[in-house]
Short mmCIF file of N, CA and C in Angstrom, two decimals:
data_model
loop_
_atom_site.label_atom_id
_atom_site.label_comp_id
_atom_site.label_asym_id
_atom_site.label_seq_id
_atom_site.Cartn_x
_atom_site.Cartn_y
_atom_site.Cartn_z
N MET A 1 -122.51 -0.41 104.91
CA MET A 1 -123.32 -0.97 105.97
C MET A 1 -122.36 -1.56 107.02
N GLU A 2 -122.60 -1.23 108.26
CA GLU A 2 -121.73 -1.69 109.34
C GLU A 2 -121.78 -3.21 109.52
N LEU A 3 -122.91 -3.81 109.18
CA LEU A 3 -123.00 -5.27 109.28
C LEU A 3 -122.03 -5.95 108.32
N ARG A 4 -121.83 -5.36 107.16
CA ARG A 4 -120.88 -5.95 106.20
C ARG A 4 -119.44 -5.81 106.71
N ALA A 5 -119.14 -4.71 107.37
CA ALA A 5 -117.81 -4.53 107.95
C ALA A 5 -117.57 -5.55 109.05
N ALA A 6 -118.58 -5.79 109.87
CA ALA A 6 -118.46 -6.79 110.92
C ALA A 6 -118.27 -8.19 110.32
N LEU A 7 -118.98 -8.46 109.23
CA LEU A 7 -118.83 -9.75 108.55
C LEU A 7 -117.41 -9.91 108.02
N ALA A 8 -116.87 -8.88 107.42
CA ALA A 8 -115.50 -8.95 106.87
C ALA A 8 -114.50 -9.25 107.98
N ILE A 9 -114.69 -8.65 109.13
CA ILE A 9 -113.79 -8.90 110.27
C ILE A 9 -113.90 -10.36 110.71
N ARG A 10 -115.11 -10.86 110.82
CA ARG A 10 -115.30 -12.25 111.25
C ARG A 10 -114.74 -13.22 110.22
N GLU A 11 -114.92 -12.91 108.95
CA GLU A 11 -114.42 -13.82 107.91
C GLU A 11 -112.89 -13.91 107.92
N LYS A 12 -112.24 -12.82 108.32
CA LYS A 12 -110.78 -12.84 108.43
C LYS A 12 -110.32 -13.58 109.69
N ALA A 13 -111.10 -13.46 110.76
CA ALA A 13 -110.68 -14.01 112.04
C ALA A 13 -111.07 -15.47 112.26
N LEU A 14 -112.09 -15.94 111.55
CA LEU A 14 -112.62 -17.28 111.81
C LEU A 14 -112.40 -18.19 110.61
N PRO A 15 -112.40 -19.49 110.86
CA PRO A 15 -112.28 -20.43 109.74
C PRO A 15 -113.52 -20.34 108.83
N ALA A 16 -113.31 -20.60 107.55
CA ALA A 16 -114.43 -20.58 106.60
C ALA A 16 -115.48 -21.58 107.07
N GLY A 17 -116.73 -21.22 106.95
CA GLY A 17 -117.81 -22.11 107.33
C GLY A 17 -118.16 -22.09 108.80
N SER A 18 -117.61 -21.14 109.56
CA SER A 18 -117.93 -21.05 110.98
C SER A 18 -119.37 -20.59 111.16
N PRO A 19 -120.10 -21.22 112.09
CA PRO A 19 -121.46 -20.78 112.36
C PRO A 19 -121.54 -19.30 112.79
N ALA A 20 -120.46 -18.79 113.36
CA ALA A 20 -120.45 -17.37 113.74
C ALA A 20 -120.52 -16.48 112.51
N ILE A 21 -119.96 -16.93 111.40
CA ILE A 21 -120.07 -16.18 110.14
C ILE A 21 -121.53 -16.20 109.67
N ALA A 22 -122.18 -17.33 109.81
CA ALA A 22 -123.59 -17.44 109.42
C ALA A 22 -124.45 -16.45 110.20
N GLU A 23 -124.10 -16.23 111.45
CA GLU A 23 -124.85 -15.27 112.28
C GLU A 23 -124.81 -13.88 111.66
N ASN A 24 -123.63 -13.45 111.23
CA ASN A 24 -123.51 -12.14 110.59
C ASN A 24 -124.23 -12.09 109.25
N VAL A 25 -124.07 -13.13 108.46
CA VAL A 25 -124.73 -13.18 107.16
C VAL A 25 -126.25 -13.12 107.33
N GLU A 26 -126.74 -13.85 108.33
CA GLU A 26 -128.18 -13.84 108.60
C GLU A 26 -128.66 -12.44 109.01
N LEU A 27 -127.89 -11.76 109.83
CA LEU A 27 -128.27 -10.39 110.22
C LEU A 27 -128.35 -9.48 109.00
N ILE A 28 -127.42 -9.63 108.09
CA ILE A 28 -127.45 -8.85 106.85
C ILE A 28 -128.71 -9.19 106.06
N GLY A 29 -129.01 -10.46 105.95
CA GLY A 29 -130.21 -10.88 105.23
C GLY A 29 -131.49 -10.36 105.86
N ARG A 30 -131.55 -10.37 107.17
CA ARG A 30 -132.74 -9.84 107.85
C ARG A 30 -132.86 -8.34 107.64
N ALA A 31 -131.74 -7.63 107.62
CA ALA A 31 -131.78 -6.19 107.35
C ALA A 31 -132.24 -5.93 105.93
N GLU A 32 -131.73 -6.72 104.99
CA GLU A 32 -132.14 -6.56 103.59
C GLU A 32 -133.63 -6.84 103.44
N LEU A 33 -134.12 -7.85 104.15
CA LEU A 33 -135.55 -8.16 104.12
C LEU A 33 -136.38 -7.00 104.66
N ALA A 34 -135.94 -6.45 105.78
CA ALA A 34 -136.65 -5.32 106.38
C ALA A 34 -136.67 -4.11 105.45
N LEU A 35 -135.61 -3.96 104.66
CA LEU A 35 -135.53 -2.84 103.72
C LEU A 35 -136.26 -3.13 102.41
N GLY A 36 -136.77 -4.35 102.27
CA GLY A 36 -137.53 -4.70 101.08
C GLY A 36 -136.70 -5.20 99.91
N ASP A 37 -135.43 -5.44 100.12
CA ASP A 37 -134.57 -5.96 99.05
C ASP A 37 -134.63 -7.49 99.10
N LEU A 38 -135.71 -8.03 98.55
CA LEU A 38 -135.98 -9.46 98.68
C LEU A 38 -134.94 -10.34 98.01
N ALA A 39 -134.47 -9.92 96.84
CA ALA A 39 -133.47 -10.74 96.13
C ALA A 39 -132.19 -10.84 96.94
N ALA A 40 -131.70 -9.72 97.44
CA ALA A 40 -130.47 -9.73 98.25
C ALA A 40 -130.70 -10.48 99.55
N ALA A 41 -131.86 -10.30 100.16
CA ALA A 41 -132.16 -10.99 101.42
C ALA A 41 -132.14 -12.49 101.23
N ARG A 42 -132.74 -12.96 100.17
CA ARG A 42 -132.77 -14.41 99.94
C ARG A 42 -131.37 -14.97 99.70
N ILE A 43 -130.54 -14.24 98.99
CA ILE A 43 -129.16 -14.69 98.77
C ILE A 43 -128.42 -14.80 100.10
N SER A 44 -128.53 -13.77 100.92
CA SER A 44 -127.84 -13.78 102.23
C SER A 44 -128.38 -14.88 103.13
N LEU A 45 -129.70 -15.00 103.19
CA LEU A 45 -130.31 -15.99 104.07
C LEU A 45 -130.03 -17.42 103.60
N GLU A 46 -129.98 -17.63 102.29
CA GLU A 46 -129.60 -18.95 101.78
C GLU A 46 -128.16 -19.27 102.15
N ARG A 47 -127.28 -18.29 102.07
CA ARG A 47 -125.88 -18.51 102.44
C ARG A 47 -125.77 -18.87 103.92
N ALA A 48 -126.48 -18.13 104.76
CA ALA A 48 -126.46 -18.43 106.20
C ALA A 48 -126.94 -19.86 106.46
N LEU A 49 -128.02 -20.25 105.78
CA LEU A 49 -128.54 -21.61 105.95
C LEU A 49 -127.52 -22.64 105.49
N GLN A 50 -126.89 -22.41 104.36
CA GLN A 50 -125.89 -23.36 103.84
C GLN A 50 -124.73 -23.53 104.82
N ILE A 51 -124.27 -22.42 105.38
CA ILE A 51 -123.17 -22.49 106.35
C ILE A 51 -123.59 -23.31 107.56
N ARG A 52 -124.76 -23.01 108.08
CA ARG A 52 -125.23 -23.72 109.27
C ARG A 52 -125.48 -25.19 108.99
N GLN A 53 -126.06 -25.51 107.85
CA GLN A 53 -126.32 -26.91 107.55
C GLN A 53 -125.02 -27.70 107.40
N ALA A 54 -123.98 -27.06 106.92
CA ALA A 54 -122.69 -27.74 106.77
C ALA A 54 -121.97 -27.90 108.10
N ALA A 55 -122.19 -26.97 109.03
CA ALA A 55 -121.42 -26.96 110.27
C ALA A 55 -122.14 -27.53 111.48
N LEU A 56 -123.46 -27.59 111.42
CA LEU A 56 -124.24 -27.96 112.60
C LEU A 56 -125.12 -29.18 112.32
N PRO A 57 -125.57 -29.85 113.36
CA PRO A 57 -126.49 -30.97 113.16
C PRO A 57 -127.81 -30.47 112.54
N PRO A 58 -128.49 -31.30 111.78
CA PRO A 58 -129.73 -30.87 111.13
C PRO A 58 -130.83 -30.50 112.12
N THR A 59 -130.68 -30.92 113.37
CA THR A 59 -131.67 -30.61 114.40
C THR A 59 -131.33 -29.36 115.20
N SER A 60 -130.32 -28.63 114.77
CA SER A 60 -129.88 -27.44 115.48
C SER A 60 -130.93 -26.34 115.43
N LEU A 61 -131.12 -25.67 116.56
CA LEU A 61 -132.06 -24.54 116.59
C LEU A 61 -131.59 -23.40 115.68
N GLU A 62 -130.28 -23.29 115.48
CA GLU A 62 -129.75 -22.26 114.57
C GLU A 62 -130.15 -22.57 113.13
N VAL A 63 -130.15 -23.83 112.75
CA VAL A 63 -130.63 -24.22 111.42
C VAL A 63 -132.10 -23.86 111.29
N ALA A 64 -132.87 -24.13 112.34
CA ALA A 64 -134.30 -23.79 112.31
C ALA A 64 -134.50 -22.29 112.13
N ARG A 65 -133.69 -21.48 112.79
CA ARG A 65 -133.82 -20.03 112.63
C ARG A 65 -133.52 -19.60 111.20
N SER A 66 -132.48 -20.19 110.62
CA SER A 66 -132.17 -19.86 109.23
C SER A 66 -133.32 -20.25 108.31
N LEU A 67 -133.90 -21.42 108.55
CA LEU A 67 -135.06 -21.84 107.75
C LEU A 67 -136.22 -20.88 107.92
N ARG A 68 -136.43 -20.41 109.15
CA ARG A 68 -137.52 -19.47 109.41
C ARG A 68 -137.33 -18.17 108.62
N TYR A 69 -136.16 -17.58 108.73
CA TYR A 69 -135.96 -16.29 108.07
C TYR A 69 -135.98 -16.44 106.55
N LEU A 70 -135.45 -17.53 106.03
CA LEU A 70 -135.52 -17.76 104.60
C LEU A 70 -136.97 -18.00 104.18
N GLY A 71 -137.71 -18.69 105.00
CA GLY A 71 -139.14 -18.89 104.74
C GLY A 71 -139.90 -17.57 104.72
N GLU A 72 -139.58 -16.69 105.66
CA GLU A 72 -140.24 -15.39 105.68
C GLU A 72 -139.89 -14.57 104.44
N ALA A 73 -138.65 -14.69 103.97
CA ALA A 73 -138.25 -14.00 102.75
C ALA A 73 -138.99 -14.58 101.55
N SER A 74 -139.15 -15.88 101.52
CA SER A 74 -139.89 -16.53 100.43
C SER A 74 -141.35 -16.09 100.45
N GLU A 75 -141.92 -16.00 101.64
CA GLU A 75 -143.31 -15.54 101.75
C GLU A 75 -143.43 -14.11 101.23
N ALA A 76 -142.50 -13.25 101.60
CA ALA A 76 -142.52 -11.86 101.15
C ALA A 76 -142.38 -11.76 99.63
N ALA A 77 -141.71 -12.75 99.03
CA ALA A 77 -141.52 -12.78 97.57
C ALA A 77 -142.69 -13.51 96.88
N ASN A 78 -143.75 -13.76 97.62
CA ASN A 78 -144.95 -14.44 97.09
C ASN A 78 -144.66 -15.86 96.62
N GLU A 79 -143.75 -16.52 97.30
CA GLU A 79 -143.44 -17.93 97.04
C GLU A 79 -143.99 -18.74 98.21
N ALA A 80 -145.33 -18.78 98.31
CA ALA A 80 -145.98 -19.36 99.48
C ALA A 80 -145.67 -20.84 99.68
N SER A 81 -145.64 -21.62 98.62
CA SER A 81 -145.36 -23.05 98.77
C SER A 81 -143.94 -23.29 99.27
N GLU A 82 -142.98 -22.56 98.71
CA GLU A 82 -141.60 -22.67 99.18
C GLU A 82 -141.49 -22.22 100.63
N ALA A 83 -142.17 -21.12 100.95
CA ALA A 83 -142.16 -20.61 102.33
C ALA A 83 -142.73 -21.65 103.28
N ALA A 84 -143.85 -22.26 102.90
CA ALA A 84 -144.48 -23.27 103.76
C ALA A 84 -143.55 -24.46 103.99
N ASP A 85 -142.83 -24.87 102.96
CA ASP A 85 -141.89 -25.97 103.10
C ASP A 85 -140.78 -25.61 104.09
N LEU A 86 -140.16 -24.45 103.89
CA LEU A 86 -139.06 -24.02 104.77
C LEU A 86 -139.54 -23.84 106.20
N LEU A 87 -140.68 -23.19 106.37
CA LEU A 87 -141.20 -22.93 107.71
C LEU A 87 -141.67 -24.22 108.38
N GLY A 88 -142.22 -25.13 107.61
CA GLY A 88 -142.61 -26.43 108.17
C GLY A 88 -141.41 -27.20 108.70
N ARG A 89 -140.32 -27.16 107.95
CA ARG A 89 -139.08 -27.79 108.41
C ARG A 89 -138.58 -27.13 109.69
N ALA A 90 -138.68 -25.81 109.75
CA ALA A 90 -138.24 -25.08 110.95
C ALA A 90 -139.09 -25.47 112.16
N VAL A 91 -140.39 -25.55 111.98
CA VAL A 91 -141.28 -25.91 113.09
C VAL A 91 -140.94 -27.32 113.60
N THR A 92 -140.71 -28.24 112.69
CA THR A 92 -140.36 -29.61 113.08
C THR A 92 -139.12 -29.62 113.97
N ILE A 93 -138.11 -28.88 113.57
CA ILE A 93 -136.87 -28.81 114.36
C ILE A 93 -137.13 -28.16 115.72
N LEU A 94 -137.87 -27.06 115.71
CA LEU A 94 -138.13 -26.34 116.96
C LEU A 94 -138.94 -27.18 117.94
N VAL A 95 -139.92 -27.92 117.44
CA VAL A 95 -140.71 -28.79 118.32
C VAL A 95 -139.81 -29.88 118.91
N ALA A 96 -139.02 -30.53 118.08
CA ALA A 96 -138.13 -31.60 118.55
C ALA A 96 -137.09 -31.07 119.53
N GLY A 97 -136.64 -29.83 119.30
CA GLY A 97 -135.62 -29.24 120.17
C GLY A 97 -136.18 -28.52 121.37
N GLU A 98 -137.49 -28.61 121.54
CA GLU A 98 -138.18 -27.97 122.66
C GLU A 98 -137.80 -26.50 122.77
N ALA A 99 -137.92 -25.80 121.64
CA ALA A 99 -137.63 -24.36 121.60
C ALA A 99 -138.59 -23.61 122.51
N GLU A 100 -138.19 -22.43 122.89
CA GLU A 100 -139.03 -21.61 123.75
C GLU A 100 -140.28 -21.17 123.00
N ALA A 101 -141.36 -20.99 123.75
CA ALA A 101 -142.67 -20.71 123.17
C ALA A 101 -142.68 -19.52 122.21
N PRO A 102 -142.06 -18.39 122.53
CA PRO A 102 -142.16 -17.26 121.59
C PRO A 102 -141.57 -17.57 120.22
N GLU A 103 -140.44 -18.24 120.19
CA GLU A 103 -139.81 -18.56 118.90
C GLU A 103 -140.65 -19.58 118.13
N LEU A 104 -141.11 -20.61 118.79
CA LEU A 104 -141.94 -21.61 118.14
C LEU A 104 -143.24 -20.99 117.65
N SER A 105 -143.84 -20.16 118.48
CA SER A 105 -145.09 -19.52 118.10
C SER A 105 -144.92 -18.60 116.89
N ALA A 106 -143.86 -17.80 116.87
CA ALA A 106 -143.61 -16.90 115.74
C ALA A 106 -143.39 -17.69 114.46
N THR A 107 -142.70 -18.80 114.56
CA THR A 107 -142.43 -19.62 113.37
C THR A 107 -143.71 -20.31 112.90
N ARG A 108 -144.50 -20.80 113.84
CA ARG A 108 -145.78 -21.41 113.46
C ARG A 108 -146.71 -20.38 112.82
N PHE A 109 -146.71 -19.16 113.34
CA PHE A 109 -147.58 -18.13 112.76
C PHE A 109 -147.12 -17.78 111.35
N ALA A 110 -145.81 -17.70 111.13
CA ALA A 110 -145.30 -17.47 109.77
C ALA A 110 -145.71 -18.63 108.86
N LEU A 111 -145.65 -19.85 109.38
CA LEU A 111 -146.08 -21.01 108.61
C LEU A 111 -147.57 -20.91 108.28
N ALA A 112 -148.37 -20.50 109.23
CA ALA A 112 -149.81 -20.35 108.98
C ALA A 112 -150.07 -19.37 107.84
N ARG A 113 -149.38 -18.25 107.84
CA ARG A 113 -149.56 -17.27 106.76
C ARG A 113 -149.13 -17.85 105.42
N ALA A 114 -148.03 -18.60 105.41
CA ALA A 114 -147.56 -19.21 104.17
C ALA A 114 -148.56 -20.26 103.67
N LEU A 115 -149.08 -21.06 104.59
CA LEU A 115 -150.08 -22.06 104.20
C LEU A 115 -151.33 -21.40 103.62
N ALA A 116 -151.74 -20.30 104.21
CA ALA A 116 -152.89 -19.57 103.67
C ALA A 116 -152.59 -19.07 102.27
N GLY A 117 -151.39 -18.55 102.08
CA GLY A 117 -150.98 -18.08 100.76
C GLY A 117 -150.90 -19.19 99.74
N ALA A 118 -150.64 -20.40 100.20
CA ALA A 118 -150.56 -21.57 99.32
C ALA A 118 -151.93 -22.21 99.11
N GLY A 119 -152.98 -21.58 99.65
CA GLY A 119 -154.33 -22.10 99.45
C GLY A 119 -154.72 -23.23 100.39
N LYS A 120 -154.02 -23.39 101.49
CA LYS A 120 -154.30 -24.45 102.45
C LYS A 120 -154.92 -23.84 103.70
N ALA A 121 -156.14 -23.34 103.53
CA ALA A 121 -156.80 -22.56 104.58
C ALA A 121 -156.99 -23.33 105.88
N ASP A 122 -157.45 -24.57 105.81
CA ASP A 122 -157.70 -25.32 107.04
C ASP A 122 -156.42 -25.57 107.82
N ALA A 123 -155.35 -25.95 107.12
CA ALA A 123 -154.06 -26.16 107.78
C ALA A 123 -153.54 -24.85 108.35
N ALA A 124 -153.78 -23.75 107.64
CA ALA A 124 -153.33 -22.44 108.12
C ALA A 124 -154.02 -22.07 109.42
N ILE A 125 -155.32 -22.27 109.49
CA ILE A 125 -156.08 -21.95 110.71
C ILE A 125 -155.61 -22.81 111.88
N THR A 126 -155.45 -24.10 111.64
CA THR A 126 -154.99 -25.01 112.69
C THR A 126 -153.62 -24.60 113.21
N THR A 127 -152.73 -24.26 112.29
CA THR A 127 -151.36 -23.88 112.67
C THR A 127 -151.36 -22.56 113.43
N ALA A 128 -152.17 -21.61 113.00
CA ALA A 128 -152.25 -20.33 113.71
C ALA A 128 -152.81 -20.53 115.12
N ARG A 129 -153.77 -21.42 115.26
CA ARG A 129 -154.32 -21.70 116.59
C ARG A 129 -153.27 -22.34 117.50
N GLN A 130 -152.45 -23.22 116.93
CA GLN A 130 -151.36 -23.82 117.71
C GLN A 130 -150.37 -22.74 118.15
N ALA A 131 -150.09 -21.81 117.25
CA ALA A 131 -149.18 -20.70 117.58
C ALA A 131 -149.76 -19.88 118.72
N ARG A 132 -151.05 -19.61 118.64
CA ARG A 132 -151.72 -18.78 119.66
C ARG A 132 -151.75 -19.48 121.01
N GLU A 133 -152.03 -20.76 121.02
CA GLU A 133 -152.15 -21.52 122.27
C GLU A 133 -150.83 -21.59 123.03
N ALA A 134 -149.72 -21.51 122.32
CA ALA A 134 -148.41 -21.63 122.95
C ALA A 134 -148.00 -20.38 123.71
N LEU A 135 -148.69 -19.28 123.47
CA LEU A 135 -148.28 -18.01 124.10
C LEU A 135 -148.95 -17.83 125.45
N SER A 136 -148.17 -17.39 126.40
CA SER A 136 -148.72 -17.08 127.71
C SER A 136 -149.20 -15.63 127.72
N SER A 137 -149.73 -15.21 128.81
CA SER A 137 -150.25 -13.84 128.92
C SER A 137 -149.13 -12.79 128.83
N ALA A 138 -147.88 -13.21 128.94
CA ALA A 138 -146.76 -12.27 128.85
C ALA A 138 -146.54 -11.77 127.43
N PHE A 139 -147.15 -12.42 126.45
CA PHE A 139 -146.91 -12.07 125.05
C PHE A 139 -148.19 -11.53 124.42
N THR A 140 -148.73 -10.48 124.99
CA THR A 140 -150.02 -9.97 124.54
C THR A 140 -149.99 -9.40 123.13
N SER A 141 -148.91 -8.72 122.72
CA SER A 141 -148.91 -8.14 121.38
C SER A 141 -148.82 -9.23 120.32
N GLU A 142 -148.03 -10.28 120.57
CA GLU A 142 -147.95 -11.39 119.63
C GLU A 142 -149.28 -12.12 119.55
N ALA A 143 -149.90 -12.33 120.70
CA ALA A 143 -151.20 -13.01 120.74
C ALA A 143 -152.25 -12.18 120.01
N ALA A 144 -152.22 -10.87 120.19
CA ALA A 144 -153.19 -10.00 119.52
C ALA A 144 -153.02 -10.05 118.00
N ALA A 145 -151.79 -10.13 117.53
CA ALA A 145 -151.55 -10.22 116.08
C ALA A 145 -152.12 -11.52 115.52
N ILE A 146 -151.94 -12.61 116.25
CA ILE A 146 -152.48 -13.89 115.80
C ILE A 146 -154.00 -13.87 115.85
N ASP A 147 -154.57 -13.32 116.93
CA ASP A 147 -156.03 -13.22 117.04
C ASP A 147 -156.61 -12.41 115.88
N ALA A 148 -155.97 -11.29 115.53
CA ALA A 148 -156.44 -10.45 114.43
C ALA A 148 -156.37 -11.21 113.11
N TRP A 149 -155.29 -11.96 112.91
CA TRP A 149 -155.14 -12.73 111.68
C TRP A 149 -156.23 -13.81 111.58
N LEU A 150 -156.45 -14.52 112.69
CA LEU A 150 -157.49 -15.54 112.69
C LEU A 150 -158.85 -14.94 112.40
N ALA A 151 -159.14 -13.78 112.96
CA ALA A 151 -160.42 -13.11 112.69
C ALA A 151 -160.54 -12.73 111.21
N SER A 152 -159.45 -12.27 110.62
CA SER A 152 -159.50 -11.91 109.20
C SER A 152 -159.73 -13.14 108.33
N GLN A 153 -159.18 -14.28 108.74
CA GLN A 153 -159.39 -15.51 107.98
C GLN A 153 -160.84 -15.99 108.09
N ALA A 154 -161.43 -15.83 109.27
CA ALA A 154 -162.81 -16.23 109.46
C ALA A 154 -163.76 -15.37 108.61
N SER A 155 -163.41 -14.09 108.46
CA SER A 155 -164.26 -13.21 107.67
C SER A 155 -164.14 -13.46 106.17
N GLN A 156 -163.07 -14.16 105.76
CA GLN A 156 -162.88 -14.47 104.34
C GLN A 156 -163.58 -15.76 103.93
N ARG A 157 -164.09 -16.48 104.89
CA ARG A 157 -164.73 -17.78 104.59
C ARG A 157 -166.18 -17.62 104.25
#
């Protein structure tokens, strides 16, 4: 995998624990997640989070991104409560850091799905609505995905 070759180059060129290394590790984890290798994805994403937490302030948007992707991996592994915890922490950081609407909305929507999986339907609906409200008309596909999810939740009640 070319991402692993790029990581090896960065690990040789940069000091151990560099946030730039976490960036490569996270990309590998996201690729593993997309390929359905949940165990490998979680290992990579946990490593990226550990590097960032050691090197950056806890309020860093990069830490929030690592929490988001690890949360999404946990959700995919049917660990809804763990996913909700990780994604909730990410949302808190993103709100405090005034992250851009698309990133905050995507993280809130992932949190809503995790909350639903954890049996917290009311909190899930509220969170999904917050995610939807943050999107402008420029993000129609993201908004449509949230609208469809909200409709499916209403039909399950």
